[in-house]
Amino acid sequence: MPRLSTFADANASFEQAEFVLLGVPFDRTTSFRPGARFGPDAIRHHSWNFESYDLETGIDLSEIPVHDLGNTEEFGSATEMADSVREEVRPIHAAGKFPIVLGGDHACAPPSVEAYPESAPTLGVLYLDAHMDFRSSYLGDPRSHGCSSRRMLEKVGAKNIVVLGVRSVSREEMDDNRSVGMSYITAHEIARDGIQTTVRKALDLLKTPRLYISLDIDAIDPAYAPATGTPEPFGLTPRDVKYIIGEAAPRLAGLDIMEVAPDYDRGNTSALAARLVREAIARVTQARRGR
Ligand code: MN
Ligand code: MN
């Protein structure tokens, strides 16, 4: 088996799989420091660090059918990238499988949500990010990573997206959102109120039968996740994000992890991302078995 080119324990065929991984090695809309294009393979590499047995759920991940599609081709523009990601993710959603998309910069995430079928139960988005990503266009590109919550909102509707962990926003984004009304809970509110209260509030806001988590790794504090393009102090802890995944699991229909730029640390950010992927697989499996 090509050990380092697939995610750990991704041994199933596409047909058998309940979870399907896709890497998108694209970072051309990065606004500060580049390198998220190397995220998918670094996350795969570090996924082999962990035991397949999950202590908390008692689930052995080697027994869960996971397929790794590998990476998308590399592209010129963000628009071409988005077309290709939609094309790859559409059959995953359509078959009722659980997509896990590894970026890449955050521009790689909206097409994964856009690929969700209109005929499926309504989708809500938990958007974990230090930033609001709410510009209608950034540096002339509406597909920039600075516009990703806005692009998702156009698919799922303003009341079906909640931004968690935000602590950096432009005045223009705040002004724009006054008329749109996208919900957000800042990292400072989360620190003040606690993660349990916050998640309860967020999940109450999202009435949809299905949820999707879009995790910009910069939602997590740079002390834990320094390898990212636009690190921002005063972030969430890895445990906060672990808790969010666990609470969302019964309704969860997809996940992406974006903006891991592995060259800026010695592997800890990639390992954290890999561990969160495994957490999601274990928790979603546990929730499904409990039904
Ligand atoms: Mn982002
Ligand atoms: Mn961000």
JSON list of C-alpha atoms in Angstrom, two decimals, residues 6-152:
[
{"chain": "A", "resi": 6, "resn": "THR", "atom": "CA", "xyz": [-3.17, 7.99, 1.38]},
{"chain": "A", "resi": 7, "resn": "PHE", "atom": "CA", "xyz": [-4.79, 8.89, 4.68]},
{"chain": "A", "resi": 8, "resn": "ALA", "atom": "CA", "xyz": [-4.27, 6.31, 7.44]},
{"chain": "A", "resi": 9, "resn": "ASP", "atom": "CA", "xyz": [-6.68, 3.35, 7.39]},
{"chain": "A", "resi": 10, "resn": "ALA", "atom": "CA", "xyz": [-8.36, 4.57, 4.19]},
{"chain": "A", "resi": 11, "resn": "ASN", "atom": "CA", "xyz": [-8.60, 1.01, 2.88]},
{"chain": "A", "resi": 12, "resn": "ALA", "atom": "CA", "xyz": [-12.08, 0.90, 1.37]},
{"chain": "A", "resi": 13, "resn": "SER", "atom": "CA", "xyz": [-13.16, 1.28, -2.25]},
{"chain": "A", "resi": 14, "resn": "PHE", "atom": "CA", "xyz": [-15.26, 4.31, -3.11]},
{"chain": "A", "resi": 15, "resn": "GLU", "atom": "CA", "xyz": [-18.34, 2.09, -3.39]},
{"chain": "A", "resi": 16, "resn": "GLN", "atom": "CA", "xyz": [-17.86, 0.57, 0.08]},
{"chain": "A", "resi": 17, "resn": "ALA", "atom": "CA", "xyz": [-16.80, 3.76, 1.80]},
{"chain": "A", "resi": 18, "resn": "GLU", "atom": "CA", "xyz": [-18.86, 5.75, 4.29]},
{"chain": "A", "resi": 19, "resn": "PHE", "atom": "CA", "xyz": [-16.22, 8.49, 4.43]},
{"chain": "A", "resi": 20, "resn": "VAL", "atom": "CA", "xyz": [-14.40, 9.84, 1.38]},
{"chain": "A", "resi": 21, "resn": "LEU", "atom": "CA", "xyz": [-11.33, 12.08, 1.53]},
{"chain": "A", "resi": 22, "resn": "LEU", "atom": "CA", "xyz": [-10.25, 14.55, -1.12]},
{"chain": "A", "resi": 23, "resn": "GLY", "atom": "CA", "xyz": [-7.15, 16.77, -1.10]},
{"chain": "A", "resi": 24, "resn": "VAL", "atom": "CA", "xyz": [-7.10, 20.14, -2.84]},
{"chain": "A", "resi": 25, "resn": "PRO", "atom": "CA", "xyz": [-3.49, 21.36, -3.15]},
{"chain": "A", "resi": 26, "resn": "PHE", "atom": "CA", "xyz": [-4.40, 24.93, -4.09]},
{"chain": "A", "resi": 27, "resn": "ASP", "atom": "CA", "xyz": [-3.30, 28.14, -2.33]},
{"chain": "A", "resi": 28, "resn": "ARG", "atom": "CA", "xyz": [-3.31, 30.82, -5.02]},
{"chain": "A", "resi": 29, "resn": "THR", "atom": "CA", "xyz": [-5.74, 33.09, -3.17]},
{"chain": "A", "resi": 30, "resn": "THR", "atom": "CA", "xyz": [-3.56, 33.18, -0.03]},
{"chain": "A", "resi": 31, "resn": "SER", "atom": "CA", "xyz": [-3.27, 36.78, 1.15]},
{"chain": "A", "resi": 32, "resn": "PHE", "atom": "CA", "xyz": [-0.30, 36.63, 3.57]},
{"chain": "A", "resi": 33, "resn": "ARG", "atom": "CA", "xyz": [2.10, 33.68, 3.48]},
{"chain": "A", "resi": 34, "resn": "PRO", "atom": "CA", "xyz": [1.65, 30.75, 1.06]},
{"chain": "A", "resi": 35, "resn": "GLY", "atom": "CA", "xyz": [2.08, 27.00, 1.51]},
{"chain": "A", "resi": 36, "resn": "ALA", "atom": "CA", "xyz": [-1.42, 25.56, 2.14]},
{"chain": "A", "resi": 37, "resn": "ARG", "atom": "CA", "xyz": [-1.06, 23.68, -1.14]},
{"chain": "A", "resi": 38, "resn": "PHE", "atom": "CA", "xyz": [1.19, 21.28, 0.81]},
{"chain": "A", "resi": 39, "resn": "GLY", "atom": "CA", "xyz": [-1.50, 20.76, 3.48]},
{"chain": "A", "resi": 40, "resn": "PRO", "atom": "CA", "xyz": [-3.27, 17.65, 2.16]},
{"chain": "A", "resi": 41, "resn": "ASP", "atom": "CA", "xyz": [-0.15, 15.50, 1.88]},
{"chain": "A", "resi": 42, "resn": "ALA", "atom": "CA", "xyz": [1.27, 16.68, 5.20]},
{"chain": "A", "resi": 43, "resn": "ILE", "atom": "CA", "xyz": [-2.00, 15.85, 6.96]},
{"chain": "A", "resi": 44, "resn": "ARG", "atom": "CA", "xyz": [-2.01, 12.40, 5.32]},
{"chain": "A", "resi": 45, "resn": "HIS", "atom": "CA", "xyz": [1.59, 11.83, 6.39]},
{"chain": "A", "resi": 46, "resn": "HIS", "atom": "CA", "xyz": [0.85, 12.68, 10.02]},
{"chain": "A", "resi": 47, "resn": "SER", "atom": "CA", "xyz": [-2.34, 10.62, 10.10]},
{"chain": "A", "resi": 48, "resn": "TRP", "atom": "CA", "xyz": [-0.13, 7.52, 10.34]},
{"chain": "A", "resi": 49, "resn": "ASN", "atom": "CA", "xyz": [1.13, 8.63, 13.73]},
{"chain": "A", "resi": 50, "resn": "PHE", "atom": "CA", "xyz": [-2.02, 7.56, 15.57]},
{"chain": "A", "resi": 51, "resn": "GLU", "atom": "CA", "xyz": [-3.32, 4.25, 16.90]},
{"chain": "A", "resi": 52, "resn": "SER", "atom": "CA", "xyz": [-6.28, 3.02, 14.89]},
{"chain": "A", "resi": 53, "resn": "TYR", "atom": "CA", "xyz": [-8.17, 2.30, 18.13]},
{"chain": "A", "resi": 54, "resn": "ASP", "atom": "CA", "xyz": [-10.03, 5.33, 19.52]},
{"chain": "A", "resi": 55, "resn": "LEU", "atom": "CA", "xyz": [-9.95, 5.33, 23.31]},
{"chain": "A", "resi": 56, "resn": "GLU", "atom": "CA", "xyz": [-13.13, 7.34, 23.91]},
{"chain": "A", "resi": 57, "resn": "THR", "atom": "CA", "xyz": [-15.53, 5.71, 21.44]},
{"chain": "A", "resi": 58, "resn": "GLY", "atom": "CA", "xyz": [-14.02, 2.20, 21.44]},
{"chain": "A", "resi": 59, "resn": "ILE", "atom": "CA", "xyz": [-14.07, 2.36, 17.64]},
{"chain": "A", "resi": 60, "resn": "ASP", "atom": "CA", "xyz": [-11.19, 0.91, 15.65]},
{"chain": "A", "resi": 61, "resn": "LEU", "atom": "CA", "xyz": [-10.72, 3.21, 12.70]},
{"chain": "A", "resi": 62, "resn": "SER", "atom": "CA", "xyz": [-9.18, 0.41, 10.63]},
{"chain": "A", "resi": 63, "resn": "GLU", "atom": "CA", "xyz": [-12.66, -1.17, 10.63]},
{"chain": "A", "resi": 64, "resn": "ILE", "atom": "CA", "xyz": [-14.44, 1.94, 9.32]},
{"chain": "A", "resi": 65, "resn": "PRO", "atom": "CA", "xyz": [-14.74, 2.09, 5.51]},
{"chain": "A", "resi": 66, "resn": "VAL", "atom": "CA", "xyz": [-12.82, 5.17, 4.39]},
{"chain": "A", "resi": 67, "resn": "HIS", "atom": "CA", "xyz": [-11.68, 5.93, 0.85]},
{"chain": "A", "resi": 68, "resn": "ASP", "atom": "CA", "xyz": [-9.04, 8.46, -0.12]},
{"chain": "A", "resi": 69, "resn": "LEU", "atom": "CA", "xyz": [-9.57, 9.90, -3.61]},
{"chain": "A", "resi": 70, "resn": "GLY", "atom": "CA", "xyz": [-6.14, 11.54, -3.54]},
{"chain": "A", "resi": 71, "resn": "ASN", "atom": "CA", "xyz": [-5.63, 15.10, -4.69]},
{"chain": "A", "resi": 72, "resn": "THR", "atom": "CA", "xyz": [-7.34, 17.14, -7.35]},
{"chain": "A", "resi": 73, "resn": "GLU", "atom": "CA", "xyz": [-5.19, 18.33, -10.24]},
{"chain": "A", "resi": 74, "resn": "GLU", "atom": "CA", "xyz": [-3.52, 21.70, -9.85]},
{"chain": "A", "resi": 75, "resn": "PHE", "atom": "CA", "xyz": [-5.27, 24.63, -11.45]},
{"chain": "A", "resi": 76, "resn": "GLY", "atom": "CA", "xyz": [-4.83, 28.14, -12.74]},
{"chain": "A", "resi": 77, "resn": "SER", "atom": "CA", "xyz": [-7.66, 30.16, -11.27]},
{"chain": "A", "resi": 78, "resn": "ALA", "atom": "CA", "xyz": [-9.78, 29.71, -8.17]},
{"chain": "A", "resi": 79, "resn": "THR", "atom": "CA", "xyz": [-12.83, 29.45, -10.43]},
{"chain": "A", "resi": 80, "resn": "GLU", "atom": "CA", "xyz": [-11.33, 26.44, -12.22]},
{"chain": "A", "resi": 81, "resn": "MET", "atom": "CA", "xyz": [-10.42, 24.91, -8.87]},
{"chain": "A", "resi": 82, "resn": "ALA", "atom": "CA", "xyz": [-13.98, 25.38, -7.59]},
{"chain": "A", "resi": 83, "resn": "ASP", "atom": "CA", "xyz": [-15.46, 23.73, -10.70]},
{"chain": "A", "resi": 84, "resn": "SER", "atom": "CA", "xyz": [-13.22, 20.74, -10.22]},
{"chain": "A", "resi": 85, "resn": "VAL", "atom": "CA", "xyz": [-13.88, 20.39, -6.48]},
{"chain": "A", "resi": 86, "resn": "ARG", "atom": "CA", "xyz": [-17.64, 20.49, -7.09]},
{"chain": "A", "resi": 87, "resn": "GLU", "atom": "CA", "xyz": [-17.24, 17.80, -9.72]},
{"chain": "A", "resi": 88, "resn": "GLU", "atom": "CA", "xyz": [-15.27, 15.57, -7.32]},
{"chain": "A", "resi": 89, "resn": "VAL", "atom": "CA", "xyz": [-17.47, 16.15, -4.26]},
{"chain": "A", "resi": 90, "resn": "ARG", "atom": "CA", "xyz": [-20.89, 15.94, -5.94]},
{"chain": "A", "resi": 91, "resn": "PRO", "atom": "CA", "xyz": [-20.84, 12.11, -6.26]},
{"chain": "A", "resi": 92, "resn": "ILE", "atom": "CA", "xyz": [-19.74, 11.81, -2.60]},
{"chain": "A", "resi": 93, "resn": "HIS", "atom": "CA", "xyz": [-22.69, 13.84, -1.31]},
{"chain": "A", "resi": 94, "resn": "ALA", "atom": "CA", "xyz": [-25.06, 12.29, -3.88]},
{"chain": "A", "resi": 95, "resn": "ALA", "atom": "CA", "xyz": [-24.19, 8.76, -2.68]},
{"chain": "A", "resi": 96, "resn": "GLY", "atom": "CA", "xyz": [-24.90, 9.80, 0.92]},
{"chain": "A", "resi": 97, "resn": "LYS", "atom": "CA", "xyz": [-21.24, 9.40, 1.83]},
{"chain": "A", "resi": 98, "resn": "PHE", "atom": "CA", "xyz": [-19.41, 11.78, 4.12]},
{"chain": "A", "resi": 99, "resn": "PRO", "atom": "CA", "xyz": [-16.90, 14.04, 2.32]},
{"chain": "A", "resi": 100, "resn": "ILE", "atom": "CA", "xyz": [-13.73, 15.16, 4.10]},
{"chain": "A", "resi": 101, "resn": "VAL", "atom": "CA", "xyz": [-11.95, 17.82, 2.06]},
{"chain": "A", "resi": 102, "resn": "LEU", "atom": "CA", "xyz": [-8.38, 18.79, 2.94]},
{"chain": "A", "resi": 103, "resn": "GLY", "atom": "CA", "xyz": [-7.10, 22.17, 1.74]},
{"chain": "A", "resi": 104, "resn": "GLY", "atom": "CA", "xyz": [-5.57, 24.13, 0.41]},
{"chain": "A", "resi": 105, "resn": "ASP", "atom": "CA", "xyz": [-6.53, 27.67, 1.26]},
{"chain": "A", "resi": 106, "resn": "HIS", "atom": "CA", "xyz": [-10.09, 28.38, 2.38]},
{"chain": "A", "resi": 107, "resn": "ALA", "atom": "CA", "xyz": [-11.17, 29.06, -1.22]},
{"chain": "A", "resi": 108, "resn": "CYS", "atom": "CA", "xyz": [-11.25, 25.26, -1.58]},
{"chain": "A", "resi": 109, "resn": "ALA", "atom": "CA", "xyz": [-14.15, 24.90, 0.88]},
{"chain": "A", "resi": 110, "resn": "PRO", "atom": "CA", "xyz": [-17.21, 26.62, -0.69]},
{"chain": "A", "resi": 111, "resn": "PRO", "atom": "CA", "xyz": [-17.36, 24.26, -3.70]},
{"chain": "A", "resi": 112, "resn": "SER", "atom": "CA", "xyz": [-17.59, 21.34, -1.26]},
{"chain": "A", "resi": 113, "resn": "VAL", "atom": "CA", "xyz": [-20.74, 22.92, 0.23]},
{"chain": "A", "resi": 114, "resn": "GLU", "atom": "CA", "xyz": [-22.02, 23.93, -3.21]},
{"chain": "A", "resi": 115, "resn": "ALA", "atom": "CA", "xyz": [-21.83, 20.26, -4.26]},
{"chain": "A", "resi": 116, "resn": "TYR", "atom": "CA", "xyz": [-24.45, 19.31, -1.65]},
{"chain": "A", "resi": 117, "resn": "PRO", "atom": "CA", "xyz": [-27.61, 18.19, -3.53]},
{"chain": "A", "resi": 118, "resn": "GLU", "atom": "CA", "xyz": [-30.68, 20.47, -3.52]},
{"chain": "A", "resi": 119, "resn": "SER", "atom": "CA", "xyz": [-32.81, 17.36, -2.95]},
{"chain": "A", "resi": 120, "resn": "ALA", "atom": "CA", "xyz": [-31.04, 16.44, 0.31]},
{"chain": "A", "resi": 121, "resn": "PRO", "atom": "CA", "xyz": [-32.21, 17.66, 3.75]},
{"chain": "A", "resi": 122, "resn": "THR", "atom": "CA", "xyz": [-31.27, 21.28, 4.45]},
{"chain": "A", "resi": 123, "resn": "LEU", "atom": "CA", "xyz": [-27.62, 21.90, 5.30]},
{"chain": "A", "resi": 124, "resn": "GLY", "atom": "CA", "xyz": [-26.31, 24.24, 7.99]},
{"chain": "A", "resi": 125, "resn": "VAL", "atom": "CA", "xyz": [-22.68, 25.31, 8.23]},
{"chain": "A", "resi": 126, "resn": "LEU", "atom": "CA", "xyz": [-20.49, 25.70, 11.31]},
{"chain": "A", "resi": 127, "resn": "TYR", "atom": "CA", "xyz": [-17.76, 27.98, 10.00]},
{"chain": "A", "resi": 128, "resn": "LEU", "atom": "CA", "xyz": [-14.74, 27.88, 12.32]},
{"chain": "A", "resi": 129, "resn": "ASP", "atom": "CA", "xyz": [-12.33, 30.70, 11.55]},
{"chain": "A", "resi": 130, "resn": "ALA", "atom": "CA", "xyz": [-10.30, 33.53, 13.07]},
{"chain": "A", "resi": 131, "resn": "HIS", "atom": "CA", "xyz": [-11.59, 35.63, 10.18]},
{"chain": "A", "resi": 132, "resn": "MET", "atom": "CA", "xyz": [-15.04, 36.48, 8.90]},
{"chain": "A", "resi": 133, "resn": "ASP", "atom": "CA", "xyz": [-14.17, 35.70, 5.23]},
{"chain": "A", "resi": 134, "resn": "PHE", "atom": "CA", "xyz": [-17.20, 37.80, 4.34]},
{"chain": "A", "resi": 135, "resn": "ARG", "atom": "CA", "xyz": [-15.93, 40.01, 1.51]},
{"chain": "A", "resi": 136, "resn": "SER", "atom": "CA", "xyz": [-18.06, 39.81, -1.63]},
{"chain": "A", "resi": 137, "resn": "SER", "atom": "CA", "xyz": [-14.80, 40.00, -3.58]},
{"chain": "A", "resi": 138, "resn": "TYR", "atom": "CA", "xyz": [-11.14, 40.27, -2.52]},
{"chain": "A", "resi": 139, "resn": "LEU", "atom": "CA", "xyz": [-8.39, 41.65, -4.76]},
{"chain": "A", "resi": 140, "resn": "GLY", "atom": "CA", "xyz": [-10.82, 41.32, -7.66]},
{"chain": "A", "resi": 141, "resn": "ASP", "atom": "CA", "xyz": [-11.61, 37.66, -7.01]},
{"chain": "A", "resi": 142, "resn": "PRO", "atom": "CA", "xyz": [-14.99, 36.59, -5.56]},
{"chain": "A", "resi": 143, "resn": "ARG", "atom": "CA", "xyz": [-13.49, 33.10, -5.18]},
{"chain": "A", "resi": 144, "resn": "SER", "atom": "CA", "xyz": [-10.71, 34.35, -2.84]},
{"chain": "A", "resi": 145, "resn": "HIS", "atom": "CA", "xyz": [-10.29, 32.71, 0.57]},
{"chain": "A", "resi": 146, "resn": "GLY", "atom": "CA", "xyz": [-11.41, 36.08, 1.99]},
{"chain": "A", "resi": 147, "resn": "CYS", "atom": "CA", "xyz": [-14.91, 35.47, 0.56]},
{"chain": "A", "resi": 148, "resn": "SER", "atom": "CA", "xyz": [-15.58, 31.88, 1.59]},
{"chain": "A", "resi": 149, "resn": "SER", "atom": "CA", "xyz": [-18.30, 32.31, 4.24]},
{"chain": "A", "resi": 150, "resn": "ARG", "atom": "CA", "xyz": [-20.10, 34.61, 1.82]},
{"chain": "A", "resi": 151, "resn": "ARG", "atom": "CA", "xyz": [-20.00, 32.02, -1.01]},
{"chain": "A", "resi": 152, "resn": "MET", "atom": "CA", "xyz": [-21.32, 29.31, 1.35]}
]
